PDB file of C-alpha atoms and ligand atoms in Angstrom:
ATOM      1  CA  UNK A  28      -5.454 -24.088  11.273  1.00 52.00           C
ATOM      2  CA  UNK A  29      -2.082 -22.434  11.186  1.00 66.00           C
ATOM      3  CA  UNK A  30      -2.517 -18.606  12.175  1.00 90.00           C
ATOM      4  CA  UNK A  31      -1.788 -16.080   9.421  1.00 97.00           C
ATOM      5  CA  UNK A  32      -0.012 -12.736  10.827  1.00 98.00           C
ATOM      6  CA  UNK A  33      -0.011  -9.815   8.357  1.00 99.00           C
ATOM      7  CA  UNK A  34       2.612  -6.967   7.919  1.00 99.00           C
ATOM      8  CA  UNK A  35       0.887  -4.011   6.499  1.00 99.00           C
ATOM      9  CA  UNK A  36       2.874  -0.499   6.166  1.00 99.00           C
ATOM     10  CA  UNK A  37       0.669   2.597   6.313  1.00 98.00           C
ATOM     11  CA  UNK A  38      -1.123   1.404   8.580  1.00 98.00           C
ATOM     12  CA  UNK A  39      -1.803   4.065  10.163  1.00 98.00           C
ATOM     13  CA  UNK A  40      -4.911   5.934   8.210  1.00 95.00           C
ATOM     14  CA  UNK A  41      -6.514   5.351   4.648  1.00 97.00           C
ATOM     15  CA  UNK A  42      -6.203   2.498   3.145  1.00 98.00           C
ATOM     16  CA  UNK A  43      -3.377   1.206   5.418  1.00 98.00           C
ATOM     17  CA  UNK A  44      -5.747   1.242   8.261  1.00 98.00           C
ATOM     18  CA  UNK A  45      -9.021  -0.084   6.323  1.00 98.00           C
ATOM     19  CA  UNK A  46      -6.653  -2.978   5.546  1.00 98.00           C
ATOM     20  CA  UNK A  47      -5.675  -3.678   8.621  1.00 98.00           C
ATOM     21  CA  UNK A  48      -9.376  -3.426   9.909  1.00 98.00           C
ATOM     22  CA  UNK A  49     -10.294  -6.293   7.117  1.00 98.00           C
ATOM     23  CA  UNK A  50      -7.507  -8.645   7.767  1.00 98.00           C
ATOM     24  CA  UNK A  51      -8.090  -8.743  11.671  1.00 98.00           C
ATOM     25  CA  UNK A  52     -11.865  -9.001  11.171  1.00 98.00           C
ATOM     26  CA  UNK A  53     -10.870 -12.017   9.161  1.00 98.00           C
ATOM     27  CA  UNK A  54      -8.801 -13.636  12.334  1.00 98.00           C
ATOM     28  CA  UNK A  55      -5.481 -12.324  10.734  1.00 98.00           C
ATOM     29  CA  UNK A  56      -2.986 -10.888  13.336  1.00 98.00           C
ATOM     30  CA  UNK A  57      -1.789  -7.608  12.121  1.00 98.00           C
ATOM     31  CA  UNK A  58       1.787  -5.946  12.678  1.00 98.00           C
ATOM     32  CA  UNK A  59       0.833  -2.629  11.851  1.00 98.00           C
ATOM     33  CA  UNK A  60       3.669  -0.135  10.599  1.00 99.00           C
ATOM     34  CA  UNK A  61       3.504   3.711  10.060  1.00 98.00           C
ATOM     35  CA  UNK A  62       5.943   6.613  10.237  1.00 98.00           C
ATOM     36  CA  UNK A  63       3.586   8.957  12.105  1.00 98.00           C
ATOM     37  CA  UNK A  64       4.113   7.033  15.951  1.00 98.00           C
ATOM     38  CA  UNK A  65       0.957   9.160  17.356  1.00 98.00           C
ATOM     39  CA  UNK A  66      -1.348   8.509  14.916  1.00 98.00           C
ATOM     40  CA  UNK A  67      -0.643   4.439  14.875  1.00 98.00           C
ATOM     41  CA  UNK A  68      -0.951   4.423  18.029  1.00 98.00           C
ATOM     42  CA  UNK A  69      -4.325   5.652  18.190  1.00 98.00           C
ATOM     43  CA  UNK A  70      -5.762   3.598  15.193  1.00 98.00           C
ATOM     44  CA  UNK A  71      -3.965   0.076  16.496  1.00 98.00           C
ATOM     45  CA  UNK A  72      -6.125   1.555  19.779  1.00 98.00           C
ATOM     46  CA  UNK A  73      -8.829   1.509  18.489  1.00 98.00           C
ATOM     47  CA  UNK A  74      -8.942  -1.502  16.734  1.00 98.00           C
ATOM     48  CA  UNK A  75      -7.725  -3.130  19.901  1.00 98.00           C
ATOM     49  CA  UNK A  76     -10.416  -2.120  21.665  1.00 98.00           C
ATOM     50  CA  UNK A  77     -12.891  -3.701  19.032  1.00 98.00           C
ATOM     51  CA  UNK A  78     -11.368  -7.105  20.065  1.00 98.00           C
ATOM     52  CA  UNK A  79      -9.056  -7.238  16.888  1.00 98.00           C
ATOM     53  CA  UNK A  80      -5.021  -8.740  16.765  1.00 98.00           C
ATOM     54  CA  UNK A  81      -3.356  -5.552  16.108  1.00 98.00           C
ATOM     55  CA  UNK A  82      -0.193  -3.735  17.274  1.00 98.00           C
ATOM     56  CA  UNK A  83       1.497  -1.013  15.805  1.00 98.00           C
ATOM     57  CA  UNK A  84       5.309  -0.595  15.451  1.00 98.00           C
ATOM     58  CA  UNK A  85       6.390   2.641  14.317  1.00 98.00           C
ATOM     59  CA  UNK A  86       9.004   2.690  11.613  1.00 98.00           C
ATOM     60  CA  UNK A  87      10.065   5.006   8.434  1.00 98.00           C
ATOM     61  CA  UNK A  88      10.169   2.999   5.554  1.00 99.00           C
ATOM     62  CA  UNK A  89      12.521   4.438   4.013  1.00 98.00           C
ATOM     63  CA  UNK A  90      15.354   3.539   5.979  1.00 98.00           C
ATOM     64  CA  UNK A  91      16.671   0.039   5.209  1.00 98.00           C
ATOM     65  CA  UNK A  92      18.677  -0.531   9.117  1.00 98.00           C
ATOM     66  CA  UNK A  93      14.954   0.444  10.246  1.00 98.00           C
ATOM     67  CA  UNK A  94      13.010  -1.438   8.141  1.00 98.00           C
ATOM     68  CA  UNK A  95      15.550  -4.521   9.042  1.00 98.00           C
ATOM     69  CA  UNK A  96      15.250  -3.911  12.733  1.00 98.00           C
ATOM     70  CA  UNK A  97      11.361  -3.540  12.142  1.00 98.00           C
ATOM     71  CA  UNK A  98      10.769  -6.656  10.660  1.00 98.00           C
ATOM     72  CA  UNK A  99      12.651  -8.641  13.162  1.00 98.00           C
ATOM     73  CA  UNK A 100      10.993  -6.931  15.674  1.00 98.00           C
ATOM     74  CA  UNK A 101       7.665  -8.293  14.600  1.00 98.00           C
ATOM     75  CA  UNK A 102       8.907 -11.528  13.926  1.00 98.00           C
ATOM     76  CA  UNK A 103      10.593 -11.869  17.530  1.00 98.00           C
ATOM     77  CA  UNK A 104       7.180 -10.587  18.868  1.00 98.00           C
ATOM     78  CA  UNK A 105       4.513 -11.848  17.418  1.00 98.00           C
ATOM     79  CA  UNK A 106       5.946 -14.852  15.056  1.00 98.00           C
ATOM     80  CA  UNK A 107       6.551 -15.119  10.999  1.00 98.00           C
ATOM     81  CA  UNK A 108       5.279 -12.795   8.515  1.00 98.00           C
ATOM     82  CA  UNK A 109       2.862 -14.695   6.343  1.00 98.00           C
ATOM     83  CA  UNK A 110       1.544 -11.977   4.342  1.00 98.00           C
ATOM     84  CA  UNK A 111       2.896  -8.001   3.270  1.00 99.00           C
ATOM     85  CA  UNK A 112       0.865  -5.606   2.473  1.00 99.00           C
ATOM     86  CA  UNK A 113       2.947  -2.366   1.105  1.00 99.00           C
ATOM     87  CA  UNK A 114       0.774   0.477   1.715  1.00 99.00           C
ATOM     88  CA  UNK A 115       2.535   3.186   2.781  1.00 98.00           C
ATOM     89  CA  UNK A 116       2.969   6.311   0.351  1.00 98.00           C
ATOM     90  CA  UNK A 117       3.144  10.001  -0.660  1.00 98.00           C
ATOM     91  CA  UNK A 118       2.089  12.212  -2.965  1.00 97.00           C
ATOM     92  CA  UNK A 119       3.290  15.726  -4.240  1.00 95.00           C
ATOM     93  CA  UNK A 120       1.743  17.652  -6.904  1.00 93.00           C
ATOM     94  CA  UNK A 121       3.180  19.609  -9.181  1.00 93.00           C
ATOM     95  CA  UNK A 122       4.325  20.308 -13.132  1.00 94.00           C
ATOM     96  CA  UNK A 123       7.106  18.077 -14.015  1.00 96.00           C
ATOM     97  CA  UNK A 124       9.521  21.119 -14.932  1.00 97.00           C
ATOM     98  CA  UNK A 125       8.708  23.092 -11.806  1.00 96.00           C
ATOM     99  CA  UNK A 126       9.588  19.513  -9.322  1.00 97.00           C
ATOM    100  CA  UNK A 127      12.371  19.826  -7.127  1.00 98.00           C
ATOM    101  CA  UNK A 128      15.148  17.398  -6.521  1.00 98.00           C
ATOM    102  CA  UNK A 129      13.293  17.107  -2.834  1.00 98.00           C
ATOM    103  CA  UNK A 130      10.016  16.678  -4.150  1.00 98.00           C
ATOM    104  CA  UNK A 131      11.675  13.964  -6.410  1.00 98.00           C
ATOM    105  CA  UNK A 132      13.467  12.037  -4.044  1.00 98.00           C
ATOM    106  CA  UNK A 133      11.278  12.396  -1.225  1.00 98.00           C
ATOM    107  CA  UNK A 134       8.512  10.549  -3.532  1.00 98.00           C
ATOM    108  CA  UNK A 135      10.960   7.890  -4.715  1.00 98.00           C
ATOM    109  CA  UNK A 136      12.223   7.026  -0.855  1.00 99.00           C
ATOM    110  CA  UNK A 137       8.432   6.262   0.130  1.00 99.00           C
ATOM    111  CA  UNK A 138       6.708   4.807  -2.605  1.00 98.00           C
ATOM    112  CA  UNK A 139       9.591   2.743  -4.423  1.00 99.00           C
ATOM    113  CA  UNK A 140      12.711   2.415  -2.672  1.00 99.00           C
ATOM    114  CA  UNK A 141      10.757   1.943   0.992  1.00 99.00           C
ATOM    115  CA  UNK A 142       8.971  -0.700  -1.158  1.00 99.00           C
ATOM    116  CA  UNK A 143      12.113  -2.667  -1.912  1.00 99.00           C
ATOM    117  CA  UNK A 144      13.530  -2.263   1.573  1.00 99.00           C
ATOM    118  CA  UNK A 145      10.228  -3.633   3.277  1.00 99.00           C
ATOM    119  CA  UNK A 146       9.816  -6.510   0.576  1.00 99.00           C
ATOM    120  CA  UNK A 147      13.381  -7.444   0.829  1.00 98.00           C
ATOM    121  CA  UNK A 148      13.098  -7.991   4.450  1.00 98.00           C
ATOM    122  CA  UNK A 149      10.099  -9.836   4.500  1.00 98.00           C
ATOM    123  CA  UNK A 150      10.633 -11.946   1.511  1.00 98.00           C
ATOM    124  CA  UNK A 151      13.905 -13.163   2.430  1.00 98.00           C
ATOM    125  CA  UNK A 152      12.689 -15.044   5.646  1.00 98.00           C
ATOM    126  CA  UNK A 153       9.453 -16.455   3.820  1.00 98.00           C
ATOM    127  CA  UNK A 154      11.747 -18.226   1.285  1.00 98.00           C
ATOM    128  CA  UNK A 155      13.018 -20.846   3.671  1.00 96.00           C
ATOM    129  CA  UNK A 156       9.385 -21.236   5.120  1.00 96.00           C
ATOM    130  CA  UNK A 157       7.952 -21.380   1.326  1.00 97.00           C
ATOM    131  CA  UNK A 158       4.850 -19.836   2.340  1.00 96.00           C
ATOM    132  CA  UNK A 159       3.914 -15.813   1.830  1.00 98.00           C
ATOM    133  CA  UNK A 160       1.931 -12.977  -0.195  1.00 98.00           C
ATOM    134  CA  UNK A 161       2.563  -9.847  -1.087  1.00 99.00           C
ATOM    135  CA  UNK A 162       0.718  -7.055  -2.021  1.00 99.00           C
ATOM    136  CA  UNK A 163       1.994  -3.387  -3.244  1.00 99.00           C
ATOM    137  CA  UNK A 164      -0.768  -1.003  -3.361  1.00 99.00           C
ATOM    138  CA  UNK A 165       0.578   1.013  -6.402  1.00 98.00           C
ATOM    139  CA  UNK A 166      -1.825   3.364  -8.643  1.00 98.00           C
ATOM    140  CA  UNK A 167      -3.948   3.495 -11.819  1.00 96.00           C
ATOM    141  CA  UNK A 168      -1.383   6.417 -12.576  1.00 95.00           C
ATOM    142  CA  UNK A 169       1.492   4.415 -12.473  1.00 97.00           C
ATOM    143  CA  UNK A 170       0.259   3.254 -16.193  1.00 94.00           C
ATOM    144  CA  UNK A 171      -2.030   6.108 -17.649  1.00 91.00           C
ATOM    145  CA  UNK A 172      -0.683   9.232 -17.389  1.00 89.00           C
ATOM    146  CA  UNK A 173      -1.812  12.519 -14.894  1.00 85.00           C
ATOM    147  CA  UNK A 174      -0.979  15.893 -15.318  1.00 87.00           C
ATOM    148  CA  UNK A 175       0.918  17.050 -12.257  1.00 91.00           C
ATOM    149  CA  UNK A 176       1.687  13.432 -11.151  1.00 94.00           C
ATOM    150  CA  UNK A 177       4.878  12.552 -12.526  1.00 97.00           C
ATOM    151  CA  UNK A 178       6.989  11.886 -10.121  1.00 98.00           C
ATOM    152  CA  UNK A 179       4.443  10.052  -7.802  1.00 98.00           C
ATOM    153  CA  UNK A 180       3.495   8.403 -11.159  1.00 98.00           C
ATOM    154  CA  UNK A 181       6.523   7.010 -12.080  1.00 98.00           C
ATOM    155  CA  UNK A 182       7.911   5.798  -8.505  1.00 98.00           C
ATOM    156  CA  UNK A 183       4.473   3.884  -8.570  1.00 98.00           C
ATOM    157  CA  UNK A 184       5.770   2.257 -12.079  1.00 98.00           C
ATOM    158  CA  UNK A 185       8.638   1.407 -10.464  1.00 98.00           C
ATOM    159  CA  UNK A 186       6.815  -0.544  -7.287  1.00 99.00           C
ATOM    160  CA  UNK A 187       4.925  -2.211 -10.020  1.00 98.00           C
ATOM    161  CA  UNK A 188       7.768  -3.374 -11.574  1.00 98.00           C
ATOM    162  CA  UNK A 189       9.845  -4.360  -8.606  1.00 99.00           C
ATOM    163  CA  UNK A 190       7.002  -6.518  -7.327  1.00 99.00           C
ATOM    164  CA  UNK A 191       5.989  -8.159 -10.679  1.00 98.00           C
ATOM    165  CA  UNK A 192      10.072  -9.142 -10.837  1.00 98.00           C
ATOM    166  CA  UNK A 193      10.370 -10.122  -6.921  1.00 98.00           C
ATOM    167  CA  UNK A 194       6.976 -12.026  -7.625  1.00 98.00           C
ATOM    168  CA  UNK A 195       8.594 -14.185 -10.531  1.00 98.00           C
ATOM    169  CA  UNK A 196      11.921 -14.610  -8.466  1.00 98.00           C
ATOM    170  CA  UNK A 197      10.207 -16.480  -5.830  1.00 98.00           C
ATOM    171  CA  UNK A 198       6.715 -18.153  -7.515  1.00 98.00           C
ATOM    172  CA  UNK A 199       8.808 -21.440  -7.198  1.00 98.00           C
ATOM    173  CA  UNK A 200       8.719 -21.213  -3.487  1.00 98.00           C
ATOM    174  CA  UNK A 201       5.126 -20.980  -3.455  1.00 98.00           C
ATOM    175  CA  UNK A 202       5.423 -17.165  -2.557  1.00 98.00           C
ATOM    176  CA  UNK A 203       2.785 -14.988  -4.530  1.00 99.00           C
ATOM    177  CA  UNK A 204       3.113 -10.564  -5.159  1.00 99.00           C
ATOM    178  CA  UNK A 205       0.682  -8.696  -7.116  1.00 99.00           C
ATOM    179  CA  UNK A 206      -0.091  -4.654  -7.277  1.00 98.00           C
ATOM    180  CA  UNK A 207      -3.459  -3.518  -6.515  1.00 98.00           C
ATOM    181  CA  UNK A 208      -4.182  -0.125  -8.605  1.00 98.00           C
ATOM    182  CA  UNK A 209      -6.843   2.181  -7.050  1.00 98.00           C
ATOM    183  CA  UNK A 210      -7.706   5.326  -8.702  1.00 95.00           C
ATOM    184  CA  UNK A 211      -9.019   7.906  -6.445  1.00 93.00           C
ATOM    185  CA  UNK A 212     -10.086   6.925  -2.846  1.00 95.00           C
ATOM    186  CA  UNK A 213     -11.004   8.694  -0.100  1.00 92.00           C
ATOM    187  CA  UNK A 214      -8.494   9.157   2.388  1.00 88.00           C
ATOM    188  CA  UNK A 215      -6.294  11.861   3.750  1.00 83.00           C
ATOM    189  CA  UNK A 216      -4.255  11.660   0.841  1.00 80.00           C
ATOM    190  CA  UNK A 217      -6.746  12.433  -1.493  1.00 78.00           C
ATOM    191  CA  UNK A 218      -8.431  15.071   0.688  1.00 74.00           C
ATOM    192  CA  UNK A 219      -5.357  17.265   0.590  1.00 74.00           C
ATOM    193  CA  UNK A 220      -5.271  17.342  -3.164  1.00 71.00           C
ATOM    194  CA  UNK A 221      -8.813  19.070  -3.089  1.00 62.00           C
ATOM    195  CA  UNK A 222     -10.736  20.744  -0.389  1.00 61.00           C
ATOM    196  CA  UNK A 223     -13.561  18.249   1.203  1.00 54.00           C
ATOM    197  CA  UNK A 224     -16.223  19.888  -0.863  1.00 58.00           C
ATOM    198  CA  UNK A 225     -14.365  19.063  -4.043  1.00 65.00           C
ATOM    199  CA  UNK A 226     -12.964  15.887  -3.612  1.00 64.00           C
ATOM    200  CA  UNK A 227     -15.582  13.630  -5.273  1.00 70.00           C
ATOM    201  CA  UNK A 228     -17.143  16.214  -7.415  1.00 70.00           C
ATOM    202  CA  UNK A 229     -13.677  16.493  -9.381  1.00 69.00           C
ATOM    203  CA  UNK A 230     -12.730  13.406  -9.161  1.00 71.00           C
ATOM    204  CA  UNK A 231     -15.885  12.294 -10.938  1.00 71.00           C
ATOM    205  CA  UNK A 232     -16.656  14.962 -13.061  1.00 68.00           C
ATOM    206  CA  UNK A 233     -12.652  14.988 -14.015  1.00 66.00           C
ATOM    207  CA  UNK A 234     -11.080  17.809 -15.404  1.00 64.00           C
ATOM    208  CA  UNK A 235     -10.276  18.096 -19.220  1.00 59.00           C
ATOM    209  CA  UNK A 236      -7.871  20.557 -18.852  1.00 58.00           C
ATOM    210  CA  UNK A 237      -5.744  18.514 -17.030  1.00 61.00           C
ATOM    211  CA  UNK A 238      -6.256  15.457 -18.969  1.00 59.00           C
ATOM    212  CA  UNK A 239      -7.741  13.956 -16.446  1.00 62.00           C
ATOM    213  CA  UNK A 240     -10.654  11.401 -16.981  1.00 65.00           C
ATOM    214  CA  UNK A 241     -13.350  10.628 -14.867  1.00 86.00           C
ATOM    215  CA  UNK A 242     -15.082   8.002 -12.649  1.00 92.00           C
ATOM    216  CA  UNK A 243     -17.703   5.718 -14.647  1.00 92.00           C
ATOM    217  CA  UNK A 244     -19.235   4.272 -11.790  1.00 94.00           C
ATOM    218  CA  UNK A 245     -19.824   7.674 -10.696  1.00 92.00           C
ATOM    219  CA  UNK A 246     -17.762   7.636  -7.258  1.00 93.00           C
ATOM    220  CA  UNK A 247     -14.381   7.599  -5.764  1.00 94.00           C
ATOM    221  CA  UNK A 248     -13.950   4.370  -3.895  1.00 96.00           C
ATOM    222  CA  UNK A 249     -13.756   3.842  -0.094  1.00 97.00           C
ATOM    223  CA  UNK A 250     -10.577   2.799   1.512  1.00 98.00           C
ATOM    224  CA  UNK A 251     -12.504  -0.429   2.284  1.00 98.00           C
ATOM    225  CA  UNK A 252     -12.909  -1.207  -1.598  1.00 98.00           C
ATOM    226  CA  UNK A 253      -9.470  -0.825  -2.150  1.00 98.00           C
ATOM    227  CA  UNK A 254      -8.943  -3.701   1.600  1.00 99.00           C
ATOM    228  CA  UNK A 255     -11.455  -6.086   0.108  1.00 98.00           C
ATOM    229  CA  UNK A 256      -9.283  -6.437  -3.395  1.00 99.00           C
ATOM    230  CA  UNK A 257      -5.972  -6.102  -1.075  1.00 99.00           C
ATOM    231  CA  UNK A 258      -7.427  -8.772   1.040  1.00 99.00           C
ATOM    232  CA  UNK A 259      -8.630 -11.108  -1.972  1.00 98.00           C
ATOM    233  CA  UNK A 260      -5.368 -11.469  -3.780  1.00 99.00           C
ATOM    234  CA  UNK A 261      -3.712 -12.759  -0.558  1.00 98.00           C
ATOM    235  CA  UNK A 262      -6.533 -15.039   0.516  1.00 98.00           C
ATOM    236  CA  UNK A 263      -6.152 -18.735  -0.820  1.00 97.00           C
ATOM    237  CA  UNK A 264      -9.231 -17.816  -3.001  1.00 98.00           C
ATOM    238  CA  UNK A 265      -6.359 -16.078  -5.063  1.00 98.00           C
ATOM    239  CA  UNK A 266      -3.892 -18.891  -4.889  1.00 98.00           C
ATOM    240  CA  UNK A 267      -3.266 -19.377  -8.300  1.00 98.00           C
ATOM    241  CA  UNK A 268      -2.942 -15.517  -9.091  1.00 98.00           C
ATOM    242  CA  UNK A 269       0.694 -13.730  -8.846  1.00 98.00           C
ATOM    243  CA  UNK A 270       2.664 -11.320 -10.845  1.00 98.00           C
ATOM    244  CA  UNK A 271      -1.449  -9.575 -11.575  1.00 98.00           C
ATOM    245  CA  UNK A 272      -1.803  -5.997 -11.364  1.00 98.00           C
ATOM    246  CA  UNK A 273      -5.605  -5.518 -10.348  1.00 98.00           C
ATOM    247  CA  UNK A 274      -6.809  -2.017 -11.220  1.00 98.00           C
ATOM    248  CA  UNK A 275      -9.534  -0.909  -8.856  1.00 98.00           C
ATOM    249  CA  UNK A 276     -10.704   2.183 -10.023  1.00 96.00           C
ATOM    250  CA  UNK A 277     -14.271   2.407 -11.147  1.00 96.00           C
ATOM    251  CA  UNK A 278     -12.923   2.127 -14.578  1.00 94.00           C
ATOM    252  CA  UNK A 279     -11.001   5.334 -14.965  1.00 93.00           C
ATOM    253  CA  UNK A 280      -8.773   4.045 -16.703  1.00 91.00           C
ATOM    254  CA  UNK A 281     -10.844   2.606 -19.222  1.00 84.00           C
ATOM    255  CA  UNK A 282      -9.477  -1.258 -19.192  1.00 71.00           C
TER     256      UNK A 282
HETATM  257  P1  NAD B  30      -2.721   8.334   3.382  1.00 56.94           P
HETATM  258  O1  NAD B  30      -1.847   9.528   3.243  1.00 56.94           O
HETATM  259  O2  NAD B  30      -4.057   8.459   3.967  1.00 56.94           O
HETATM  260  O3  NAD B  30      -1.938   7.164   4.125  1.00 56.94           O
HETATM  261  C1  NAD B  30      -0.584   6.862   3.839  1.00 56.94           C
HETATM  262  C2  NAD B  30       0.077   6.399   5.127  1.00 56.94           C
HETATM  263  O4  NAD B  30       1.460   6.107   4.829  1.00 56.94           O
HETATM  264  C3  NAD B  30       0.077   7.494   6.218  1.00 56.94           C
HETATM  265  O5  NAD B  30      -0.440   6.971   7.432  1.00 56.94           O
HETATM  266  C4  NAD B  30       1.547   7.874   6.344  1.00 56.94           C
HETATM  267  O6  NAD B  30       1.925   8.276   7.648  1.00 56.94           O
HETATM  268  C5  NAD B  30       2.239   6.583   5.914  1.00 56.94           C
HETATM  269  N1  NAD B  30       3.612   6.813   5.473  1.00 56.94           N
HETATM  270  C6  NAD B  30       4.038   7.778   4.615  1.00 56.94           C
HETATM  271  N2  NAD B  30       5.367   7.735   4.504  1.00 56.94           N
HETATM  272  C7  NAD B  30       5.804   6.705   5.290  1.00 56.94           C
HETATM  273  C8  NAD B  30       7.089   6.160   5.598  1.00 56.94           C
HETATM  274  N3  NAD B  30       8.201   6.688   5.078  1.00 56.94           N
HETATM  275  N4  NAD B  30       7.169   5.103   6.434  1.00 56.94           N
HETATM  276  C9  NAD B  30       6.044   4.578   6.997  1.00 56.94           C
HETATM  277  N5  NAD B  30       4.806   5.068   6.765  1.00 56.94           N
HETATM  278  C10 NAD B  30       4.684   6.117   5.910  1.00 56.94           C
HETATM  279  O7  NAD B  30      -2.844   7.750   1.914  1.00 56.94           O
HETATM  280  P2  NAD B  30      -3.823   6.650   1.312  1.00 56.94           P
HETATM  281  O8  NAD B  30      -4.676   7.341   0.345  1.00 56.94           O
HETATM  282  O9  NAD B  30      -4.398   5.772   2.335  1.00 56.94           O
HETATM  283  O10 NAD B  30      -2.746   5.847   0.470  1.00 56.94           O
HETATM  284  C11 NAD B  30      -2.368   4.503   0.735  1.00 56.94           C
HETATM  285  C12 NAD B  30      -1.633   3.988  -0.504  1.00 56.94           C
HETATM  286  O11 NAD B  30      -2.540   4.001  -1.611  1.00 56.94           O
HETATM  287  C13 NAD B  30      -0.468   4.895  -0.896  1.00 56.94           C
HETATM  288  O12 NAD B  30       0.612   4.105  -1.340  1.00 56.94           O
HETATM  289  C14 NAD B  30      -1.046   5.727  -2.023  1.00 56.94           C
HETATM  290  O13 NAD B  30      -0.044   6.181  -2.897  1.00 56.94           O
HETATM  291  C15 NAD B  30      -1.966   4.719  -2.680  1.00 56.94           C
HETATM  292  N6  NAD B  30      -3.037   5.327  -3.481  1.00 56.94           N
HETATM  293  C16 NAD B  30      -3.936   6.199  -2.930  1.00 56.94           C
HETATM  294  C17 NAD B  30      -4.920   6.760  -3.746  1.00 56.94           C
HETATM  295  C18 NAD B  30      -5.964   7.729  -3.218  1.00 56.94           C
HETATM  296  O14 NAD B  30      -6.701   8.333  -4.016  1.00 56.94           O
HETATM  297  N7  NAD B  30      -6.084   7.911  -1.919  1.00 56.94           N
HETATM  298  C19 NAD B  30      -4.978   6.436  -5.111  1.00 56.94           C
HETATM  299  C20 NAD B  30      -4.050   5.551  -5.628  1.00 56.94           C
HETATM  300  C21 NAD B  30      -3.080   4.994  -4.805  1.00 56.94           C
END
């Protein structure tokens, strides 16, 4: 059997690094990519050490010469990029009238724009091999709204988009993209919107004066539930399923 070597960005912590674990556990090299150098290099470490294909290149996303250098990096390395995982994000809080250009832009390089420049890269050299999947993790609140979300909100909708249209450019070379949505999940990210203590408790209970609904099944998900769904939709098992947006979210969003 041909071997299948994943690109995942973010891979440094959260749900980056939980799909990374789930893709080498499933015999899937792993070109791991994060900003924060230190950090990857501990996790792709670790996961070394376990006996699993992984090795971290650091990179910023959101610079397209370094996401282009990056990619054919990895492919010089280790081989072609079979499957994408965009993972990496941000997140700033805050009323939409009181956001900053910064706090604006900063969001949008990250979570949209470093989503084009990675896709790009690694899209245009599966075409001629007619073989690939791609997944952008986006967010339940790119389609229902959240009070002091809207930027991170709305550069999410944008990802969405961009891979539902990149997905429809190339279905006719046999190449596959789909979003996964996961509502709130703990990781670092979430931890720093609420103190430890909190984090479940509010994201379950939700808070009405925020708008905010709450968890029906009653818990935030793991990173890991977020991997399995990641891991799913670019598994053969999902071979007839692309331009989908799965939501995975212990129905918070109600549908
Ligand atoms: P996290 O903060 O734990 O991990 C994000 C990773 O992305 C970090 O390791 C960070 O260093 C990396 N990163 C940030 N900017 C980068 C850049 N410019 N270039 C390369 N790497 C960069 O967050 P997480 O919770 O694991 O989030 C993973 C993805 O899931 C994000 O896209 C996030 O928006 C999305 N998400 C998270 C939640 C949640 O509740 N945790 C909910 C919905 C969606």
């Amino acid at each position: 059997m041909q071997e299948t070597l994943a690109l995942v960005t973010g891979a440094a912590g959260g749900i980056g690094e939980a799909v990374t674990r789930l893709l080498a556990e499933q015999g899937t090299t792993v070109a791991a990519v994060d900003r924060d150098a230190e950090r990857l290099a501990e996790t792709a470490a670790l996961l070394r050490k376990e006996g699993l294909a992984v090795t971290g290149f650091a990179a910023d996303v959101t610079s397209s010469s370094a996401v282009e250098r990056l990619v054919e990096e990895v492919e010089t390395r280790l081989g072609p990029v079979h499957q994408l995982v965009n993972a990496a994000g941000v997140l700033r809080l805050g009323p939409a009238h009181t956001l900053t250009d910064e706090d604006w832009n900063a969001t949008f390089a990250v979570n949209a724009t470093g989503v084009f420049h990675v896709s790009r890269a690694v899209v245009d050299r599966m075409i001629g091999r007619r073989r690939g999947a791609v997944v952008t993790v986006a967010s339940n609140a790119a389609g229902t709204a959240r009070a002091e979300m809207a930027a991170y909100a709305a550069s999410k909708a944008a990802a969405t988009a961009f891979t539902k249209c990149l997905g429809l450019e190339v279905a006719s070379y046999g190449i596959r993209c789909n979003v996964v949505a996961p509502g709130s999940t703990d990781t670092p990210m979430l931890r720093g919107m609420h103190t430890a203590e909190t984090a479940a408790q509010a994201s379950v209970a939700g808070r009405p004066e925020q708008y905010r609904v709450g968890i029906p099944l009653g818990k935030v998900a793991l990173p890991e539930d977020v991997a399995r769904a990641v891991a799913f939709l670019l598994s053969d098992d999902a071979g007839h399923i692309t331009l989908h947006e799965l939501t995975v979210d212990g129905g918070a969003t109600l549908g």
